[in-house]
PDB file of C-alpha atoms in Angstrom:
ATOM      1  CA  MET A  55      -0.053  -0.090   0.014  1.00 84.00           C
ATOM      2  CA  ASP A  56       0.923   3.539  -0.477  1.00 95.00           C
ATOM      3  CA  PHE A  57       1.333   5.650   2.496  1.00 98.00           C
ATOM      4  CA  SER A  58       3.477   8.438   1.134  1.00 97.00           C
ATOM      5  CA  ASP A  59       0.737  10.910   1.401  1.00 98.00           C
ATOM      6  CA  LEU A  60       0.067  10.374   4.788  1.00 98.00           C
ATOM      7  CA  ARG A  61       1.244  12.599   7.749  1.00 98.00           C
ATOM      8  CA  ALA A  62       1.915  11.629  11.470  1.00 98.00           C
ATOM      9  CA  VAL A  63       2.914  13.451  14.493  1.00 98.00           C
ATOM     10  CA  TYR A  64       4.374  12.057  17.323  1.00 98.00           C
ATOM     11  CA  ILE A  65       4.038  14.057  20.922  1.00 98.00           C
ATOM     12  CA  ASN A  66       6.558  12.934  23.255  1.00 98.00           C
ATOM     13  CA  CYS A  67       5.105  13.652  26.776  1.00 98.00           C
ATOM     14  CA  THR A  68       8.695  13.080  28.575  1.00 98.00           C
ATOM     15  CA  LEU A  69       9.516  15.214  31.438  1.00 97.00           C
ATOM     16  CA  THR A  70      13.047  15.573  30.296  1.00 97.00           C
ATOM     17  CA  ALA A  71      13.619  18.990  28.257  1.00 97.00           C
ATOM     18  CA  SER A  72      15.949  19.009  24.956  1.00 97.00           C
ATOM     19  CA  PRO A  73      18.619  17.898  24.478  1.00 95.00           C
ATOM     20  CA  GLY A  74      18.478  15.821  27.512  1.00 95.00           C
ATOM     21  CA  LEU A  75      18.028  12.075  26.833  1.00 95.00           C
ATOM     22  CA  SER A  76      14.553  10.416  26.658  1.00 96.00           C
ATOM     23  CA  HIS A  77      14.030   6.827  26.947  1.00 95.00           C
ATOM     24  CA  THR A  78      10.485   7.414  25.338  1.00 97.00           C
ATOM     25  CA  GLN A  79      12.066   9.066  22.275  1.00 97.00           C
ATOM     26  CA  LEU A  80      14.007   6.001  21.664  1.00 96.00           C
ATOM     27  CA  LEU A  81      11.030   3.900  21.166  1.00 97.00           C
ATOM     28  CA  LEU A  82       8.923   6.635  19.295  1.00 98.00           C
ATOM     29  CA  ASP A  83      12.008   6.753  16.889  1.00 97.00           C
ATOM     30  CA  ARG A  84      11.763   3.133  16.088  1.00 97.00           C
ATOM     31  CA  SER A  85       8.002   3.370  15.316  1.00 98.00           C
ATOM     32  CA  SER A  86       8.582   6.740  13.277  1.00 98.00           C
ATOM     33  CA  ALA A  87      11.292   5.205  11.432  1.00 98.00           C
ATOM     34  CA  ILE A  88       8.861   2.441  10.015  1.00 98.00           C
ATOM     35  CA  MET A  89       6.375   5.368   9.000  1.00 98.00           C
ATOM     36  CA  GLN A  90       9.209   7.231   7.176  1.00 98.00           C
ATOM     37  CA  HIS A  91      10.350   4.071   5.538  1.00 98.00           C
ATOM     38  CA  HIS A  92       7.103   3.672   3.781  1.00 98.00           C
ATOM     39  CA  GLY A  93       7.245   7.611   3.111  1.00 98.00           C
ATOM     40  CA  VAL A  94       5.001   9.004   5.665  1.00 98.00           C
ATOM     41  CA  GLU A  95       6.191  12.472   6.638  1.00 98.00           C
ATOM     42  CA  VAL A  96       6.819  12.322  10.140  1.00 98.00           C
ATOM     43  CA  ALA A  97       6.949  15.430  12.961  1.00 98.00           C
ATOM     44  CA  CYS A  98       8.024  14.820  16.422  1.00 98.00           C
ATOM     45  CA  ILE A  99       7.151  17.448  18.965  1.00 98.00           C
ATOM     46  CA  ARG A 100       8.712  17.288  22.699  1.00 98.00           C
ATOM     47  CA  ALA A 101       5.811  18.782  24.686  1.00 98.00           C
ATOM     48  CA  VAL A 102       8.012  19.756  27.674  1.00 98.00           C
ATOM     49  CA  ASP A 103      10.103  22.050  25.381  1.00 98.00           C
ATOM     50  CA  HIS A 104       7.101  24.531  24.705  1.00 98.00           C
ATOM     51  CA  VAL A 105       4.983  26.534  27.034  1.00 97.00           C
ATOM     52  CA  ILE A 106       1.330  24.612  26.883  1.00 98.00           C
ATOM     53  CA  ALA A 107      -0.798  26.422  29.674  1.00 97.00           C
ATOM     54  CA  PRO A 108      -3.133  24.601  31.341  1.00 95.00           C
ATOM     55  CA  GLY A 109      -6.845  24.683  30.575  1.00 93.00           C
ATOM     56  CA  VAL A 110      -9.604  23.521  28.151  1.00 91.00           C
ATOM     57  CA  TYR A 111      -9.747  26.403  25.666  1.00 93.00           C
ATOM     58  CA  PRO A 112      -7.841  26.348  22.176  1.00 94.00           C
ATOM     59  CA  ASP A 113      -5.952  29.430  23.014  1.00 96.00           C
ATOM     60  CA  MET A 114      -5.203  30.215  26.953  1.00 96.00           C
ATOM     61  CA  THR A 115      -3.794  33.627  26.090  1.00 96.00           C
ATOM     62  CA  ALA A 116      -7.333  34.473  25.779  1.00 95.00           C
ATOM     63  CA  HIS A 117      -8.031  33.565  29.550  1.00 95.00           C
ATOM     64  CA  GLY A 118      -5.153  35.098  31.313  1.00 95.00           C
ATOM     65  CA  TRP A 119      -1.874  33.269  30.485  1.00 96.00           C
ATOM     66  CA  GLU A 120       0.681  35.586  28.893  1.00 96.00           C
ATOM     67  CA  ARG A 121       2.235  32.732  26.731  1.00 97.00           C
ATOM     68  CA  ASP A 122       0.758  29.407  25.234  1.00 97.00           C
ATOM     69  CA  ASP A 123       2.191  27.530  22.178  1.00 98.00           C
ATOM     70  CA  TRP A 124      -0.500  24.922  22.099  1.00 97.00           C
ATOM     71  CA  PRO A 125      -2.324  26.684  19.058  1.00 97.00           C
ATOM     72  CA  ALA A 126       1.044  26.087  16.705  1.00 97.00           C
ATOM     73  CA  ILE A 127       1.040  22.296  17.999  1.00 98.00           C
ATOM     74  CA  ALA A 128      -2.421  22.102  17.346  1.00 98.00           C
ATOM     75  CA  ALA A 129      -2.191  23.064  13.839  1.00 97.00           C
ATOM     76  CA  GLN A 130       0.303  20.225  13.131  1.00 98.00           C
ATOM     77  CA  VAL A 131      -1.862  17.914  14.970  1.00 98.00           C
ATOM     78  CA  LEU A 132      -5.137  18.693  12.638  1.00 97.00           C
ATOM     79  CA  ASP A 133      -2.783  18.572   9.733  1.00 98.00           C
ATOM     80  CA  ALA A 134      -1.934  15.157  10.542  1.00 98.00           C
ATOM     81  CA  ASP A 135      -3.513  12.063   9.562  1.00 98.00           C
ATOM     82  CA  ILE A 136      -1.932   9.912  12.515  1.00 98.00           C
ATOM     83  CA  LEU A 137      -1.456  11.035  16.053  1.00 98.00           C
ATOM     84  CA  VAL A 138       0.816   8.968  18.631  1.00 98.00           C
ATOM     85  CA  LEU A 139       1.277   9.850  21.921  1.00 98.00           C
ATOM     86  CA  GLY A 140       4.233   8.539  23.854  1.00 98.00           C
ATOM     87  CA  THR A 141       4.681   8.985  27.714  1.00 98.00           C
ATOM     88  CA  PRO A 142       6.619   7.406  30.291  1.00 96.00           C
ATOM     89  CA  ILE A 143       5.264   5.745  33.582  1.00 95.00           C
ATOM     90  CA  TRP A 144       5.369   7.677  37.186  1.00 92.00           C
ATOM     91  CA  LEU A 145       3.591   6.283  39.927  1.00 89.00           C
ATOM     92  CA  GLY A 146       1.988   3.425  37.542  1.00 90.00           C
ATOM     93  CA  ASP A 147       0.336   6.489  35.514  1.00 95.00           C
ATOM     94  CA  LYS A 148       1.078   8.498  32.249  1.00 97.00           C
ATOM     95  CA  SER A 149       3.005  11.430  32.822  1.00 97.00           C
ATOM     96  CA  SER A 150       1.593  14.947  34.001  1.00 97.00           C
ATOM     97  CA  VAL A 151       2.892  16.410  30.615  1.00 98.00           C
ATOM     98  CA  CYS A 152       0.588  13.999  28.907  1.00 98.00           C
ATOM     99  CA  SER A 153      -2.396  14.615  31.107  1.00 97.00           C
ATOM    100  CA  ARG A 154      -1.719  18.345  29.911  1.00 97.00           C
ATOM    101  CA  VAL A 155      -1.566  17.270  26.169  1.00 98.00           C
ATOM    102  CA  ILE A 156      -4.813  15.348  26.249  1.00 98.00           C
ATOM    103  CA  GLU A 157      -6.548  18.233  28.112  1.00 96.00           C
ATOM    104  CA  ARG A 158      -5.547  20.669  25.384  1.00 97.00           C
ATOM    105  CA  LEU A 159      -6.395  18.155  22.887  1.00 97.00           C
ATOM    106  CA  TYR A 160     -10.051  18.080  24.386  1.00 96.00           C
ATOM    107  CA  ALA A 161      -9.948  21.875  23.779  1.00 94.00           C
ATOM    108  CA  LEU A 162     -10.561  21.443  20.083  1.00 93.00           C
ATOM    109  CA  SER A 163     -12.963  18.407  20.467  1.00 88.00           C
ATOM    110  CA  GLY A 164     -16.263  20.962  20.476  1.00 88.00           C
ATOM    111  CA  GLU A 165     -15.103  22.067  17.083  1.00 93.00           C
ATOM    112  CA  THR A 166     -16.367  20.605  13.851  1.00 94.00           C
ATOM    113  CA  ASN A 167     -15.073  19.645  10.427  1.00 93.00           C
ATOM    114  CA  ASP A 168     -16.445  20.438   7.082  1.00 92.00           C
ATOM    115  CA  ALA A 169     -18.799  17.287   7.085  1.00 92.00           C
ATOM    116  CA  GLY A 170     -20.489  18.627  10.357  1.00 92.00           C
ATOM    117  CA  GLN A 171     -18.604  16.082  12.707  1.00 94.00           C
ATOM    118  CA  TYR A 172     -16.432  16.419  15.527  1.00 96.00           C
ATOM    119  CA  ILE A 173     -12.765  17.837  14.600  1.00 96.00           C
ATOM    120  CA  TYR A 174     -10.812  14.718  15.123  1.00 97.00           C
ATOM    121  CA  TYR A 175     -13.102  12.364  13.050  1.00 97.00           C
ATOM    122  CA  GLY A 176     -11.080  10.791  10.377  1.00 97.00           C
ATOM    123  CA  ARG A 177      -7.850  10.407  12.251  1.00 98.00           C
ATOM    124  CA  ALA A 178      -5.974   7.392  13.492  1.00 98.00           C
ATOM    125  CA  GLY A 179      -4.499   7.320  17.236  1.00 98.00           C
ATOM    126  CA  GLY A 180      -2.037   5.277  19.180  1.00 98.00           C
ATOM    127  CA  CYS A 181       0.386   5.458  21.948  1.00 98.00           C
ATOM    128  CA  LEU A 182       3.549   4.127  23.149  1.00 98.00           C
ATOM    129  CA  VAL A 183       4.600   3.816  26.597  1.00 97.00           C
ATOM    130  CA  THR A 184       8.188   3.307  28.408  1.00 95.00           C
ATOM    131  CA  GLY A 185       9.270   2.985  32.155  1.00 91.00           C
ATOM    132  CA  ASN A 186      10.862   0.720  34.716  1.00 80.00           C
ATOM    133  CA  GLU A 187       7.938  -0.145  36.895  1.00 78.00           C
ATOM    134  CA  ASP A 188       4.478  -1.530  35.647  1.00 84.00           C
ATOM    135  CA  GLY A 189       1.701   0.326  34.245  1.00 90.00           C
ATOM    136  CA  ILE A 190       1.854  -0.004  30.200  1.00 94.00           C
ATOM    137  CA  LYS A 191      -1.638  -1.320  30.182  1.00 95.00           C
ATOM    138  CA  HIS A 192      -2.994   1.025  32.530  1.00 95.00           C
ATOM    139  CA  CYS A 193      -1.708   4.084  30.935  1.00 97.00           C
ATOM    140  CA  ALA A 194      -2.738   2.732  27.515  1.00 97.00           C
ATOM    141  CA  MET A 195      -6.207   2.272  28.530  1.00 97.00           C
ATOM    142  CA  ASN A 196      -6.274   5.855  29.704  1.00 97.00           C
ATOM    143  CA  ILE A 197      -4.874   7.617  26.500  1.00 98.00           C
ATOM    144  CA  LEU A 198      -6.789   5.186  23.879  1.00 98.00           C
ATOM    145  CA  TYR A 199      -9.809   5.844  25.548  1.00 98.00           C
ATOM    146  CA  SER A 200      -9.388   9.655  25.665  1.00 98.00           C
ATOM    147  CA  LEU A 201      -8.313   9.507  21.990  1.00 98.00           C
ATOM    148  CA  GLN A 202     -11.425   7.714  20.667  1.00 98.00           C
ATOM    149  CA  HIS A 203     -13.640   9.898  22.979  1.00 97.00           C
ATOM    150  CA  LEU A 204     -12.233  12.845  21.141  1.00 97.00           C
ATOM    151  CA  GLY A 205     -12.837  11.469  17.773  1.00 97.00           C
ATOM    152  CA  TYR A 206      -9.791   9.178  17.027  1.00 98.00           C
ATOM    153  CA  THR A 207     -10.033   5.937  15.241  1.00 98.00           C
ATOM    154  CA  ILE A 208      -8.059   3.529  17.340  1.00 98.00           C
ATOM    155  CA  PRO A 209      -6.832   0.579  14.932  1.00 98.00           C
ATOM    156  CA  PRO A 210      -6.279  -2.882  16.913  1.00 97.00           C
ATOM    157  CA  GLN A 211      -3.026  -3.172  18.939  1.00 96.00           C
ATOM    158  CA  ALA A 212      -2.595   0.706  18.846  1.00 97.00           C
ATOM    159  CA  ASP A 213      -0.228   0.340  21.608  1.00 97.00           C
ATOM    160  CA  ALA A 214       3.382  -0.702  22.885  1.00 97.00           C
ATOM    161  CA  GLY A 215       5.715  -0.389  25.495  1.00 96.00           C
ATOM    162  CA  TRP A 216       8.671  -1.366  27.330  1.00 94.00           C
ATOM    163  CA  ILE A 217       9.407  -2.018  30.993  1.00 92.00           C
ATOM    164  CA  GLY A 218      12.030  -3.589  33.059  1.00 84.00           C
ATOM    165  CA  GLU A 219      11.951  -5.317  36.117  1.00 81.00           C
ATOM    166  CA  ALA A 220      10.164  -4.172  38.876  1.00 76.00           C
ATOM    167  CA  GLY A 221      12.073  -1.666  41.109  1.00 75.00           C
ATOM    168  CA  PRO A 222      14.713   0.699  40.339  1.00 77.00           C
ATOM    169  CA  GLY A 223      16.710  -0.307  36.896  1.00 83.00           C
ATOM    170  CA  PRO A 224      17.323   0.480  33.655  1.00 86.00           C
ATOM    171  CA  SER A 225      15.250   2.587  31.395  1.00 89.00           C
ATOM    172  CA  TYR A 226      14.532   1.771  27.690  1.00 91.00           C
ATOM    173  CA  GLY A 227      17.449   2.375  25.838  1.00 90.00           C
ATOM    174  CA  ASP A 228      19.904   2.277  28.799  1.00 90.00           C
ATOM    175  CA  ASP A 229      22.860   0.081  27.552  1.00 87.00           C
ATOM    176  CA  GLY A 230      20.674  -1.218  24.842  1.00 90.00           C
ATOM    177  CA  ALA A 231      18.149  -2.372  27.497  1.00 88.00           C
ATOM    178  CA  GLY A 232      14.655  -3.209  25.338  1.00 89.00           C
ATOM    179  CA  PHE A 233      16.151  -2.978  22.024  1.00 91.00           C
ATOM    180  CA  ASP A 234      16.053  -6.751  21.732  1.00 92.00           C
ATOM    181  CA  ASN A 235      12.878  -7.437  23.251  1.00 93.00           C
ATOM    182  CA  ASP A 236      10.754  -9.048  21.052  1.00 95.00           C
ATOM    183  CA  PHE A 237       7.661  -8.478  22.466  1.00 94.00           C
ATOM    184  CA  THR A 238       8.104  -4.826  22.432  1.00 95.00           C
ATOM    185  CA  ASN A 239       9.424  -4.631  18.894  1.00 96.00           C
ATOM    186  CA  ARG A 240       6.658  -6.763  17.520  1.00 97.00           C
ATOM    187  CA  ASN A 241       4.113  -4.872  19.275  1.00 96.00           C
ATOM    188  CA  THR A 242       5.583  -1.576  18.230  1.00 97.00           C
ATOM    189  CA  ALA A 243       5.722  -2.724  14.513  1.00 97.00           C
ATOM    190  CA  PHE A 244       2.215  -4.147  14.409  1.00 98.00           C
ATOM    191  CA  MET A 245       0.880  -0.774  16.163  1.00 98.00           C
ATOM    192  CA  THR A 246       2.465   1.473  13.556  1.00 98.00           C
ATOM    193  CA  HIS A 247       1.487  -0.293  10.462  1.00 98.00           C
ATOM    194  CA  ASN A 248      -2.153  -0.831  11.758  1.00 98.00           C
ATOM    195  CA  LEU A 249      -2.018   3.314  12.383  1.00 98.00           C
ATOM    196  CA  MET A 250      -0.764   3.404   8.557  1.00 98.00           C
ATOM    197  CA  HIS A 251      -3.753   1.030   7.538  1.00 98.00           C
ATOM    198  CA  VAL A 252      -6.618   2.819   9.128  1.00 98.00           C
ATOM    199  CA  ALA A 253      -5.247   6.193   8.390  1.00 98.00           C
ATOM    200  CA  ARG A 254      -5.036   4.940   4.526  1.00 98.00           C
ATOM    201  CA  MET A 255      -8.832   3.643   4.922  1.00 98.00           C
ATOM    202  CA  LEU A 256     -10.018   6.828   6.051  1.00 98.00           C
ATOM    203  CA  LYS A 257      -8.249   8.794   3.782  1.00 97.00           C
ATOM    204  CA  ASP A 258      -9.378   6.733   0.934  1.00 97.00           C
ATOM    205  CA  LEU A 259     -13.018   7.211   2.205  1.00 96.00           C
ATOM    206  CA  GLY A 260     -12.727  10.977   2.263  1.00 96.00           C
ATOM    207  CA  GLY A 261     -12.838  10.782   6.018  1.00 96.00           C
ATOM    208  CA  PHE A 262     -15.183   8.788   8.545  1.00 96.00           C
ATOM    209  CA  PRO A 263     -18.574   8.300   7.367  1.00 95.00           C
ATOM    210  CA  ALA A 264     -20.652  11.530   7.895  1.00 93.00           C
ATOM    211  CA  TYR A 265     -24.305  10.127   8.834  1.00 90.00           C
ATOM    212  CA  GLY A 266     -25.476   9.907  11.999  1.00 90.00           C
ATOM    213  CA  ASN A 267     -22.742  11.814  14.028  1.00 92.00           C
ATOM    214  CA  GLN A 268     -23.024  15.449  12.943  1.00 91.00           C
ATOM    215  CA  ARG A 269     -23.809  17.450  15.944  1.00 86.00           C
ATOM    216  CA  ALA A 270     -25.353  20.462  14.052  1.00 84.00           C
ATOM    217  CA  ALA A 271     -27.669  18.122  12.349  1.00 86.00           C
ATOM    218  CA  TRP A 272     -28.614  16.648  15.839  1.00 83.00           C
ATOM    219  CA  ASP A 273     -29.094  20.214  17.138  1.00 82.00           C
ATOM    220  CA  VAL A 274     -31.829  21.193  14.766  1.00 82.00           C
ATOM    221  CA  GLY A 275     -33.680  17.973  15.466  1.00 81.00           C
ATOM    222  CA  GLN A 276     -32.470  15.253  12.923  1.00 81.00           C
ATOM    223  CA  GLY A 277     -32.972  12.175  14.986  1.00 76.00           C
ATOM    224  CA  PHE A 278     -30.458   9.707  12.968  1.00 81.00           C
ATOM    225  CA  ASP A 279     -33.013   6.891  13.288  1.00 80.00           C
ATOM    226  CA  HIS A 280     -32.972   7.344  16.880  1.00 79.00           C
ATOM    227  CA  PRO A 281     -36.304   5.396  18.045  1.00 76.00           C
ATOM    228  CA  ASN A 282     -37.304   8.270  20.419  1.00 65.00           C
ATOM    229  CA  PRO A 283     -36.191  11.442  18.725  1.00 60.00           C
ATOM    230  CA  GLU A 284     -38.211  13.700  20.667  1.00 61.00           C
ATOM    231  CA  HIS A 285     -36.864  12.603  23.626  1.00 52.00           C
ATOM    232  CA  ARG A 286     -33.116  12.426  23.089  1.00 48.00           C
TER     233      ARG A 286
END
């Protein structure tokens, strides 16, 4: 299949600012390399390098914040067919940076596209998780639920990750830790290809089918086959 007209954005939610080493970035790089091999245009954003104001509005400078870099990041996200969130695990959960990114993604969730659907419809989403403590599936459940709730299409096997032994120890990439882990490598490859496949299908279809999911039509009384449209 030809994926060369697709765009992907990876948002790394590490707590480490550039140019510091991000173990999460090492795993993101493996996934993004597969996409680039297939001609996908890839951008990677390290969220902590930017001033992303807290809040649930598209531009928080209109709500008291002096600076907010999110609108420029959001423009890249909306220009992409695929979004991958990468996060380390802290106390068994995704990073605080990842929570903020999801909050700001949510800020745009009420906007609609040309078909009258919520703005993220027609895009594929996935996640990558790293750490040296348990929590990959917990983080993935939260992130993937959030993305699908906002409108992203989640393909099969849309998450992958690596953790070391329980307790303090090496993180992904430390002295090559995790690089030869077949479970991580397989899941990362499957996730990456499945994201490209779903993005390809959605793009070829012209987006997600626009019937029964248009907010404006619902608001003016179209019931979309609801059995009791007057009491919805």
